[in-house]
Amino acid sequence: MKKLFLLDMDGTIYLGNRIFECTPPFFRRLAAAGARHIFLTNNSSKSAEMYLQKLNSMGIPVQDGGLITSTHATARYLKKYGNLPIYVSGTKDFCKELAELGVNVSQDMSNPAALVMGYDTELNFQKLENMCKLLNSGIDYIASNPDLTCPTEYGYVPDCGSVAQILNNATGREPIFIGKPAPDMIEMALERFQIPKEDAIIIGDRLFTDIACGIAAGVETALVLTGESTEADIKNSPHKPDFVFRDLSEVDL
């Protein structure tokens, strides 16, 4: 009965470069039901163009305007700074996309208005040291997403939230996290498609990001057990999904 499906990506429709067997039939059923879908990802290490290429290579349909990343949500938040310089620490793709979205991206440490950190698969110690210097100066501190780990086909690797913990240990500073569980990306999706909250549902594999995001935005939530969270985790989590599915094949359209 839903008109818009808000879909997490890694751990929900694929894992790394492996698409789940249940994914293609799910999208065929979505199309038959006449429902729209949009992808929401916290992973800011890659550009939107790279994600679209990946989805297309897997044969996963992407509708017009059908992708929002934490980079998009971060750029939206940074509009409050106008054209002031923002020191950005992240991958080359993260920096480039923020600049294309209107952010005055800077690597000049002399007087930035804020420090913005993304999930950085190109992280090195020099970047950590630069961020510590800036954080000790007291400037505003924003991070694209709070995820502690990023799933891969061989397990998990440290994500943006884990690096934020490292910096907190060194400086005592905590960032403003922009990605899920903050409701920004869902709000952007609802506004983009002009669909009310009651006609949308978010489906994801993480309780503290996907499910918590849906609760914060006031939309129904569904947890799939193909990624990080397990049924045992639900019992101990304050974020209770409205539905729990083994995988996307159980979603009744």
mmCIF file with all atom_site columns, N, CA, C and O in Angstrom, residues 71-119:
data_model
loop_
_atom_site.group_PDB
_atom_site.id
_atom_site.type_symbol
_atom_site.label_atom_id
_atom_site.label_alt_id
_atom_site.label_comp_id
_atom_site.label_asym_id
_atom_site.label_entity_id
_atom_site.label_seq_id
_atom_site.pdbx_PDB_ins_code
_atom_site.Cartn_x
_atom_site.Cartn_y
_atom_site.Cartn_z
_atom_site.occupancy
_atom_site.B_iso_or_equiv
_atom_site.pdbx_formal_charge
_atom_site.auth_seq_id
_atom_site.auth_comp_id
_atom_site.auth_asym_id
_atom_site.auth_atom_id
_atom_site.pdbx_PDB_model_num
ATOM 1   N N  . THR A 1 71  ? 26.321 12.891 1.519  1.00 0.00 ? 71  THR A N  1
ATOM 2   C CA . THR A 1 71  ? 27.009 14.058 0.961  1.00 0.00 ? 71  THR A CA 1
ATOM 3   C C  . THR A 1 71  ? 25.983 15.118 0.554  1.00 0.00 ? 71  THR A C  1
ATOM 4   O O  . THR A 1 71  ? 26.176 16.320 0.818  1.00 0.00 ? 71  THR A O  1
ATOM 5   N N  . HIS A 1 72  ? 24.874 14.685 -0.084 1.00 0.00 ? 72  HIS A N  1
ATOM 6   C CA . HIS A 1 72  ? 23.821 15.628 -0.443 1.00 0.00 ? 72  HIS A CA 1
ATOM 7   C C  . HIS A 1 72  ? 23.250 16.310 0.808  1.00 0.00 ? 72  HIS A C  1
ATOM 8   O O  . HIS A 1 72  ? 23.040 17.534 0.821  1.00 0.00 ? 72  HIS A O  1
ATOM 9   N N  . ALA A 1 73  ? 22.991 15.523 1.838  1.00 0.00 ? 73  ALA A N  1
ATOM 10  C CA . ALA A 1 73  ? 22.428 16.078 3.066  1.00 0.00 ? 73  ALA A CA 1
ATOM 11  C C  . ALA A 1 73  ? 23.420 17.010 3.756  1.00 0.00 ? 73  ALA A C  1
ATOM 12  O O  . ALA A 1 73  ? 23.032 18.039 4.326  1.00 0.00 ? 73  ALA A O  1
ATOM 13  N N  . THR A 1 74  ? 24.707 16.672 3.701  1.00 0.00 ? 74  THR A N  1
ATOM 14  C CA . THR A 1 74  ? 25.739 17.525 4.299  1.00 0.00 ? 74  THR A CA 1
ATOM 15  C C  . THR A 1 74  ? 25.808 18.856 3.578  1.00 0.00 ? 74  THR A C  1
ATOM 16  O O  . THR A 1 74  ? 25.895 19.919 4.207  1.00 0.00 ? 74  THR A O  1
ATOM 17  N N  . ALA A 1 75  ? 25.769 18.820 2.235  1.00 0.00 ? 75  ALA A N  1
ATOM 18  C CA . ALA A 1 75  ? 25.791 20.066 1.461  1.00 0.00 ? 75  ALA A CA 1
ATOM 19  C C  . ALA A 1 75  ? 24.583 20.937 1.799  1.00 0.00 ? 75  ALA A C  1
ATOM 20  O O  . ALA A 1 75  ? 24.692 22.164 1.898  1.00 0.00 ? 75  ALA A O  1
ATOM 21  N N  . ARG A 1 76  ? 23.446 20.291 1.990  1.00 0.00 ? 76  ARG A N  1
ATOM 22  C CA . ARG A 1 76  ? 22.234 21.030 2.358  1.00 0.00 ? 76  ARG A CA 1
ATOM 23  C C  . ARG A 1 76  ? 22.424 21.731 3.701  1.00 0.00 ? 76  ARG A C  1
ATOM 24  O O  . ARG A 1 76  ? 22.069 22.909 3.860  1.00 0.00 ? 76  ARG A O  1
ATOM 25  N N  . TYR A 1 77  ? 23.012 21.032 4.668  1.00 0.00 ? 77  TYR A N  1
ATOM 26  C CA . TYR A 1 77  ? 23.258 21.625 5.984  1.00 0.00 ? 77  TYR A CA 1
ATOM 27  C C  . TYR A 1 77  ? 24.243 22.789 5.890  1.00 0.00 ? 77  TYR A C  1
ATOM 28  O O  . TYR A 1 77  ? 24.088 23.812 6.565  1.00 0.00 ? 77  TYR A O  1
ATOM 29  N N  . LEU A 1 78  ? 25.255 22.648 5.037  1.00 0.00 ? 78  LEU A N  1
ATOM 30  C CA . LEU A 1 78  ? 26.323 23.646 4.957  1.00 0.00 ? 78  LEU A CA 1
ATOM 31  C C  . LEU A 1 78  ? 25.885 24.941 4.277  1.00 0.00 ? 78  LEU A C  1
ATOM 32  O O  . LEU A 1 78  ? 26.649 25.925 4.269  1.00 0.00 ? 78  LEU A O  1
ATOM 33  N N  . LYS A 1 79  ? 24.674 24.973 3.726  1.00 0.00 ? 79  LYS A N  1
ATOM 34  C CA . LYS A 1 79  ? 24.178 26.210 3.128  1.00 0.00 ? 79  LYS A CA 1
ATOM 35  C C  . LYS A 1 79  ? 24.115 27.339 4.151  1.00 0.00 ? 79  LYS A C  1
ATOM 36  O O  . LYS A 1 79  ? 24.155 28.517 3.783  1.00 0.00 ? 79  LYS A O  1
ATOM 37  N N  . LYS A 1 80  ? 24.019 26.993 5.430  1.00 0.00 ? 80  LYS A N  1
ATOM 38  C CA . LYS A 1 80  ? 23.953 28.010 6.480  1.00 0.00 ? 80  LYS A CA 1
ATOM 39  C C  . LYS A 1 80  ? 25.219 28.868 6.532  1.00 0.00 ? 80  LYS A C  1
ATOM 40  O O  . LYS A 1 80  ? 25.203 29.983 7.057  1.00 0.00 ? 80  LYS A O  1
ATOM 41  N N  . TYR A 1 81  ? 26.333 28.336 5.970  1.00 0.00 ? 81  TYR A N  1
ATOM 42  C CA . TYR A 1 81  ? 27.603 29.074 5.992  1.00 0.00 ? 81  TYR A CA 1
ATOM 43  C C  . TYR A 1 81  ? 27.791 29.948 4.759  1.00 0.00 ? 81  TYR A C  1
ATOM 44  O O  . TYR A 1 81  ? 28.816 30.634 4.638  1.00 0.00 ? 81  TYR A O  1
ATOM 45  N N  . GLY A 1 82  ? 26.835 29.923 3.851  1.00 0.00 ? 82  GLY A N  1
ATOM 46  C CA . GLY A 1 82  ? 26.965 30.730 2.649  1.00 0.00 ? 82  GLY A CA 1
ATOM 47  C C  . GLY A 1 82  ? 28.205 30.357 1.859  1.00 0.00 ? 82  GLY A C  1
ATOM 48  O O  . GLY A 1 82  ? 28.453 29.176 1.602  1.00 0.00 ? 82  GLY A O  1
ATOM 49  N N  . ASN A 1 83  ? 29.017 31.347 1.506  1.00 0.00 ? 83  ASN A N  1
ATOM 50  C CA . ASN A 1 83  ? 30.230 31.105 0.722  1.00 0.00 ? 83  ASN A CA 1
ATOM 51  C C  . ASN A 1 83  ? 31.489 31.097 1.587  1.00 0.00 ? 83  ASN A C  1
ATOM 52  O O  . ASN A 1 83  ? 32.611 31.196 1.062  1.00 0.00 ? 83  ASN A O  1
ATOM 53  N N  . LEU A 1 84  ? 31.318 30.968 2.898  1.00 0.00 ? 84  LEU A N  1
ATOM 54  C CA . LEU A 1 84  ? 32.492 30.905 3.778  1.00 0.00 ? 84  LEU A CA 1
ATOM 55  C C  . LEU A 1 84  ? 33.276 29.625 3.499  1.00 0.00 ? 84  LEU A C  1
ATOM 56  O O  . LEU A 1 84  ? 32.694 28.587 3.165  1.00 0.00 ? 84  LEU A O  1
ATOM 57  N N  . PRO A 1 85  ? 34.604 29.670 3.627  1.00 0.00 ? 85  PRO A N  1
ATOM 58  C CA . PRO A 1 85  ? 35.406 28.468 3.364  1.00 0.00 ? 85  PRO A CA 1
ATOM 59  C C  . PRO A 1 85  ? 35.164 27.372 4.396  1.00 0.00 ? 85  PRO A C  1
ATOM 60  O O  . PRO A 1 85  ? 35.099 27.645 5.599  1.00 0.00 ? 85  PRO A O  1
ATOM 61  N N  . ILE A 1 86  ? 35.037 26.151 3.916  1.00 0.00 ? 86  ILE A N  1
ATOM 62  C CA . ILE A 1 86  ? 34.827 24.979 4.762  1.00 0.00 ? 86  ILE A CA 1
ATOM 63  C C  . ILE A 1 86  ? 35.992 24.022 4.554  1.00 0.00 ? 86  ILE A C  1
ATOM 64  O O  . ILE A 1 86  ? 36.240 23.586 3.417  1.00 0.00 ? 86  ILE A O  1
ATOM 65  N N  . TYR A 1 87  ? 36.691 23.699 5.629  1.00 0.00 ? 87  TYR A N  1
ATOM 66  C CA . TYR A 1 87  ? 37.779 22.729 5.518  1.00 0.00 ? 87  TYR A CA 1
ATOM 67  C C  . TYR A 1 87  ? 37.158 21.330 5.457  1.00 0.00 ? 87  TYR A C  1
ATOM 68  O O  . TYR A 1 87  ? 36.421 20.930 6.356  1.00 0.00 ? 87  TYR A O  1
ATOM 69  N N  . VAL A 1 88  ? 37.460 20.596 4.390  1.00 0.00 ? 88  VAL A N  1
ATOM 70  C CA . VAL A 1 88  ? 36.847 19.292 4.177  1.00 0.00 ? 88  VAL A CA 1
ATOM 71  C C  . VAL A 1 88  ? 37.914 18.208 4.227  1.00 0.00 ? 88  VAL A C  1
ATOM 72  O O  . VAL A 1 88  ? 38.937 18.293 3.550  1.00 0.00 ? 88  VAL A O  1
ATOM 73  N N  . SER A 1 89  ? 37.658 17.196 5.053  1.00 0.00 ? 89  SER A N  1
ATOM 74  C CA . SER A 1 89  ? 38.537 16.031 5.139  1.00 0.00 ? 89  SER A CA 1
ATOM 75  C C  . SER A 1 89  ? 37.740 14.808 4.702  1.00 0.00 ? 89  SER A C  1
ATOM 76  O O  . SER A 1 89  ? 36.769 14.423 5.350  1.00 0.00 ? 89  SER A O  1
ATOM 77  N N  . GLY A 1 90  ? 38.132 14.234 3.585  1.00 0.00 ? 90  GLY A N  1
ATOM 78  C CA . GLY A 1 90  ? 37.422 13.073 3.051  1.00 0.00 ? 90  GLY A CA 1
ATOM 79  C C  . GLY A 1 90  ? 38.071 12.626 1.767  1.00 0.00 ? 90  GLY A C  1
ATOM 80  O O  . GLY A 1 90  ? 39.172 13.063 1.417  1.00 0.00 ? 90  GLY A O  1
ATOM 81  N N  . THR A 1 91  ? 37.397 11.758 1.051  1.00 0.00 ? 91  THR A N  1
ATOM 82  C CA . THR A 1 91  ? 37.937 11.286 -0.220 1.00 0.00 ? 91  THR A CA 1
ATOM 83  C C  . THR A 1 91  ? 37.897 12.407 -1.254 1.00 0.00 ? 91  THR A C  1
ATOM 84  O O  . THR A 1 91  ? 37.186 13.408 -1.106 1.00 0.00 ? 91  THR A O  1
ATOM 85  N N  . LYS A 1 92  ? 38.642 12.223 -2.328 1.00 0.00 ? 92  LYS A N  1
ATOM 86  C CA . LYS A 1 92  ? 38.621 13.202 -3.428 1.00 0.00 ? 92  LYS A CA 1
ATOM 87  C C  . LYS A 1 92  ? 37.208 13.342 -3.976 1.00 0.00 ? 92  LYS A C  1
ATOM 88  O O  . LYS A 1 92  ? 36.768 14.449 -4.324 1.00 0.00 ? 92  LYS A O  1
ATOM 89  N N  . ASP A 1 93  ? 36.475 12.227 -4.062 1.00 0.00 ? 93  ASP A N  1
ATOM 90  C CA . ASP A 1 93  ? 35.105 12.276 -4.568 1.00 0.00 ? 93  ASP A CA 1
ATOM 91  C C  . ASP A 1 93  ? 34.198 13.086 -3.645 1.00 0.00 ? 93  ASP A C  1
ATOM 92  O O  . ASP A 1 93  ? 33.327 13.831 -4.116 1.00 0.00 ? 93  ASP A O  1
ATOM 93  N N  . PHE A 1 94  ? 34.369 12.929 -2.333 1.00 0.00 ? 94  PHE A N  1
ATOM 94  C CA . PHE A 1 94  ? 33.571 13.675 -1.355 1.00 0.00 ? 94  PHE A CA 1
ATOM 95  C C  . PHE A 1 94  ? 33.819 15.168 -1.506 1.00 0.00 ? 94  PHE A C  1
ATOM 96  O O  . PHE A 1 94  ? 32.872 15.969 -1.579 1.00 0.00 ? 94  PHE A O  1
ATOM 97  N N  . CYS A 1 95  ? 35.082 15.562 -1.581 1.00 0.00 ? 95  CYS A N  1
ATOM 98  C CA . CYS A 1 95  ? 35.432 16.978 -1.728 1.00 0.00 ? 95  CYS A CA 1
ATOM 99  C C  . CYS A 1 95  ? 34.886 17.543 -3.035 1.00 0.00 ? 95  CYS A C  1
ATOM 100 O O  . CYS A 1 95  ? 34.313 18.639 -3.060 1.00 0.00 ? 95  CYS A O  1
ATOM 101 N N  . LYS A 1 96  ? 35.038 16.797 -4.113 1.00 0.00 ? 96  LYS A N  1
ATOM 102 C CA . LYS A 1 96  ? 34.597 17.256 -5.430 1.00 0.00 ? 96  LYS A CA 1
ATOM 103 C C  . LYS A 1 96  ? 33.086 17.431 -5.479 1.00 0.00 ? 96  LYS A C  1
ATOM 104 O O  . LYS A 1 96  ? 32.573 18.429 -5.995 1.00 0.00 ? 96  LYS A O  1
ATOM 105 N N  . GLU A 1 97  ? 32.364 16.466 -4.906 1.00 0.00 ? 97  GLU A N  1
ATOM 106 C CA . GLU A 1 97  ? 30.907 16.546 -4.965 1.00 0.00 ? 97  GLU A CA 1
ATOM 107 C C  . GLU A 1 97  ? 30.372 17.682 -4.105 1.00 0.00 ? 97  GLU A C  1
ATOM 108 O O  . GLU A 1 97  ? 29.432 18.379 -4.504 1.00 0.00 ? 97  GLU A O  1
ATOM 109 N N  . LEU A 1 98  ? 30.956 17.893 -2.927 1.00 0.00 ? 98  LEU A N  1
ATOM 110 C CA . LEU A 1 98  ? 30.527 19.029 -2.104 1.00 0.00 ? 98  LEU A CA 1
ATOM 111 C C  . LEU A 1 98  ? 30.729 20.344 -2.861 1.00 0.00 ? 98  LEU A C  1
ATOM 112 O O  . LEU A 1 98  ? 29.865 21.230 -2.825 1.00 0.00 ? 98  LEU A O  1
ATOM 113 N N  . ALA A 1 99  ? 31.874 20.466 -3.551 1.00 0.00 ? 99  ALA A N  1
ATOM 114 C CA . ALA A 1 99  ? 32.131 21.681 -4.329 1.00 0.00 ? 99  ALA A CA 1
ATOM 115 C C  . ALA A 1 99  ? 31.101 21.851 -5.432 1.00 0.00 ? 99  ALA A C  1
ATOM 116 O O  . ALA A 1 99  ? 30.591 22.957 -5.670 1.00 0.00 ? 99  ALA A O  1
ATOM 117 N N  . GLU A 1 100 ? 30.736 20.747 -6.103 1.00 0.00 ? 100 GLU A N  1
ATOM 118 C CA . GLU A 1 100 ? 29.736 20.806 -7.171 1.00 0.00 ? 100 GLU A CA 1
ATOM 119 C C  . GLU A 1 100 ? 28.354 21.168 -6.625 1.00 0.00 ? 100 GLU A C  1
ATOM 120 O O  . GLU A 1 100 ? 27.518 21.718 -7.351 1.00 0.00 ? 100 GLU A O  1
ATOM 121 N N  . LEU A 1 101 ? 28.128 20.866 -5.344 1.00 0.00 ? 101 LEU A N  1
ATOM 122 C CA . LEU A 1 101 ? 26.839 21.177 -4.711 1.00 0.00 ? 101 LEU A CA 1
ATOM 123 C C  . LEU A 1 101 ? 26.830 22.567 -4.074 1.00 0.00 ? 101 LEU A C  1
ATOM 124 O O  . LEU A 1 101 ? 25.886 22.920 -3.368 1.00 0.00 ? 101 LEU A O  1
ATOM 125 N N  . GLY A 1 102 ? 27.887 23.351 -4.316 1.00 0.00 ? 102 GLY A N  1
ATOM 126 C CA . GLY A 1 102 ? 27.888 24.748 -3.893 1.00 0.00 ? 102 GLY A CA 1
ATOM 127 C C  . GLY A 1 102 ? 28.651 25.061 -2.630 1.00 0.00 ? 102 GLY A C  1
ATOM 128 O O  . GLY A 1 102 ? 28.624 26.208 -2.153 1.00 0.00 ? 102 GLY A O  1
ATOM 129 N N  . VAL A 1 103 ? 29.357 24.081 -2.057 1.00 0.00 ? 103 VAL A N  1
ATOM 130 C CA . VAL A 1 103 ? 30.135 24.318 -0.844 1.00 0.00 ? 103 VAL A CA 1
ATOM 131 C C  . VAL A 1 103 ? 31.497 24.899 -1.229 1.00 0.00 ? 103 VAL A C  1
ATOM 132 O O  . VAL A 1 103 ? 32.138 24.432 -2.178 1.00 0.00 ? 103 VAL A O  1
ATOM 133 N N  . ASN A 1 104 ? 31.949 25.910 -0.493 1.00 0.00 ? 104 ASN A N  1
ATOM 134 C CA . ASN A 1 104 ? 33.273 26.500 -0.719 1.00 0.00 ? 104 ASN A CA 1
ATOM 135 C C  . ASN A 1 104 ? 34.314 25.613 -0.042 1.00 0.00 ? 104 ASN A C  1
ATOM 136 O O  . ASN A 1 104 ? 34.756 25.876 1.073  1.00 0.00 ? 104 ASN A O  1
ATOM 137 N N  . VAL A 1 105 ? 34.689 24.530 -0.723 1.00 0.00 ? 105 VAL A N  1
ATOM 138 C CA . VAL A 1 105 ? 35.619 23.540 -0.170 1.00 0.00 ? 105 VAL A CA 1
ATOM 139 C C  . VAL A 1 105 ? 37.027 24.121 -0.127 1.00 0.00 ? 105 VAL A C  1
ATOM 140 O O  . VAL A 1 105 ? 37.514 24.674 -1.116 1.00 0.00 ? 105 VAL A O  1
ATOM 141 N N  . SER A 1 106 ? 37.668 23.989 1.030  1.00 0.00 ? 106 SER A N  1
ATOM 142 C CA . SER A 1 106 ? 38.999 24.558 1.210  1.00 0.00 ? 106 SER A CA 1
ATOM 143 C C  . SER A 1 106 ? 39.921 23.566 1.910  1.00 0.00 ? 106 SER A C  1
ATOM 144 O O  . SER A 1 106 ? 39.473 22.752 2.714  1.00 0.00 ? 106 SER A O  1
ATOM 145 N N  . GLN A 1 107 ? 41.197 23.652 1.574  1.00 0.00 ? 107 GLN A N  1
ATOM 146 C CA . GLN A 1 107 ? 42.225 22.912 2.300  1.00 0.00 ? 107 GLN A CA 1
ATOM 147 C C  . GLN A 1 107 ? 43.141 23.868 3.053  1.00 0.00 ? 107 GLN A C  1
ATOM 148 O O  . GLN A 1 107 ? 44.187 23.468 3.560  1.00 0.00 ? 107 GLN A O  1
ATOM 149 N N  . ASP A 1 108 ? 42.732 25.116 3.129  1.00 0.00 ? 108 ASP A N  1
ATOM 150 C CA . ASP A 1 108 ? 43.477 26.146 3.846  1.00 0.00 ? 108 ASP A CA 1
ATOM 151 C C  . ASP A 1 108 ? 43.071 26.102 5.318  1.00 0.00 ? 108 ASP A C  1
ATOM 152 O O  . ASP A 1 108 ? 41.906 26.319 5.651  1.00 0.00 ? 108 ASP A O  1
ATOM 153 N N  . MET A 1 109 ? 44.014 25.835 6.190  1.00 0.00 ? 109 MET A N  1
ATOM 154 C CA . MET A 1 109 ? 43.717 25.693 7.613  1.00 0.00 ? 109 MET A CA 1
ATOM 155 C C  . MET A 1 109 ? 43.755 27.018 8.368  1.00 0.00 ? 109 MET A C  1
ATOM 156 O O  . MET A 1 109 ? 43.543 27.040 9.584  1.00 0.00 ? 109 MET A O  1
ATOM 157 N N  . SER A 1 110 ? 44.006 28.123 7.684  1.00 0.00 ? 110 SER A N  1
ATOM 158 C CA . SER A 1 110 ? 44.217 29.389 8.397  1.00 0.00 ? 110 SER A CA 1
ATOM 159 C C  . SER A 1 110 ? 42.953 29.948 9.032  1.00 0.00 ? 110 SER A C  1
ATOM 160 O O  . SER A 1 110 ? 42.988 30.436 10.153 1.00 0.00 ? 110 SER A O  1
ATOM 161 N N  . ASN A 1 111 ? 41.803 29.871 8.332  1.00 0.00 ? 111 ASN A N  1
ATOM 162 C CA . ASN A 1 111 ? 40.599 30.483 8.910  1.00 0.00 ? 111 ASN A CA 1
ATOM 163 C C  . ASN A 1 111 ? 39.311 29.901 8.334  1.00 0.00 ? 111 ASN A C  1
ATOM 164 O O  . ASN A 1 111 ? 38.443 30.642 7.872  1.00 0.00 ? 111 ASN A O  1
ATOM 165 N N  . PRO A 1 112 ? 39.120 28.568 8.368  1.00 0.00 ? 112 PRO A N  1
ATOM 166 C CA . PRO A 1 112 ? 37.865 28.009 7.846  1.00 0.00 ? 112 PRO A CA 1
ATOM 167 C C  . PRO A 1 112 ? 36.714 28.250 8.821  1.00 0.00 ? 112 PRO A C  1
ATOM 168 O O  . PRO A 1 112 ? 36.917 28.409 10.026 1.00 0.00 ? 112 PRO A O  1
ATOM 169 N N  . ALA A 1 113 ? 35.498 28.303 8.277  1.00 0.00 ? 113 ALA A N  1
ATOM 170 C CA . ALA A 1 113 ? 34.324 28.502 9.120  1.00 0.00 ? 113 ALA A CA 1
ATOM 171 C C  . ALA A 1 113 ? 33.947 27.232 9.863  1.00 0.00 ? 113 ALA A C  1
ATOM 172 O O  . ALA A 1 113 ? 33.321 27.279 10.923 1.00 0.00 ? 113 ALA A O  1
ATOM 173 N N  . ALA A 1 114 ? 34.303 26.074 9.288  1.00 0.00 ? 114 ALA A N  1
ATOM 174 C CA . ALA A 1 114 ? 33.940 24.795 9.899  1.00 0.00 ? 114 ALA A CA 1
ATOM 175 C C  . ALA A 1 114 ? 34.816 23.689 9.327  1.00 0.00 ? 114 ALA A C  1
ATOM 176 O O  . ALA A 1 114 ? 35.426 23.842 8.257  1.00 0.00 ? 114 ALA A O  1
ATOM 177 N N  . LEU A 1 115 ? 34.878 22.597 10.072 1.00 0.00 ? 115 LEU A N  1
ATOM 178 C CA . LEU A 1 115 ? 35.514 21.369 9.604  1.00 0.00 ? 115 LEU A CA 1
ATOM 179 C C  . LEU A 1 115 ? 34.422 20.365 9.275  1.00 0.00 ? 115 LEU A C  1
ATOM 180 O O  . LEU A 1 115 ? 33.520 20.124 10.083 1.00 0.00 ? 115 LEU A O  1
ATOM 181 N N  . VAL A 1 116 ? 34.497 19.783 8.071  1.00 0.00 ? 116 VAL A N  1
ATOM 182 C CA . VAL A 1 116 ? 33.554 18.750 7.664  1.00 0.00 ? 116 VAL A CA 1
ATOM 183 C C  . VAL A 1 116 ? 34.334 17.479 7.356  1.00 0.00 ? 116 VAL A C  1
ATOM 184 O O  . VAL A 1 116 ? 35.289 17.502 6.575  1.00 0.00 ? 116 VAL A O  1
ATOM 185 N N  . MET A 1 117 ? 33.919 16.371 7.957  1.00 0.00 ? 117 MET A N  1
ATOM 186 C CA . MET A 1 117 ? 34.587 15.089 7.765  1.00 0.00 ? 117 MET A CA 1
ATOM 187 C C  . MET A 1 117 ? 33.626 14.093 7.135  1.00 0.00 ? 117 MET A C  1
ATOM 188 O O  . MET A 1 117 ? 32.469 13.987 7.556  1.00 0.00 ? 117 MET A O  1
ATOM 189 N N  . GLY A 1 118 ? 34.102 13.360 6.130  1.00 0.00 ? 118 GLY A N  1
ATOM 190 C CA . GLY A 1 118 ? 33.323 12.298 5.527  1.00 0.00 ? 118 GLY A CA 1
ATOM 191 C C  . GLY A 1 118 ? 33.931 10.942 5.813  1.00 0.00 ? 118 GLY A C  1
ATOM 192 O O  . GLY A 1 118 ? 34.996 10.838 6.429  1.00 0.00 ? 118 GLY A O  1
ATOM 193 N N  . TYR A 1 119 ? 33.244 9.883  5.367  1.00 0.00 ? 119 TYR A N  1
ATOM 194 C CA . TYR A 1 119 ? 33.820 8.541  5.449  1.00 0.00 ? 119 TYR A CA 1
ATOM 195 C C  . TYR A 1 119 ? 34.975 8.500  4.464  1.00 0.00 ? 119 TYR A C  1
ATOM 196 O O  . TYR A 1 119 ? 34.782 8.595  3.255  1.00 0.00 ? 119 TYR A O  1
#
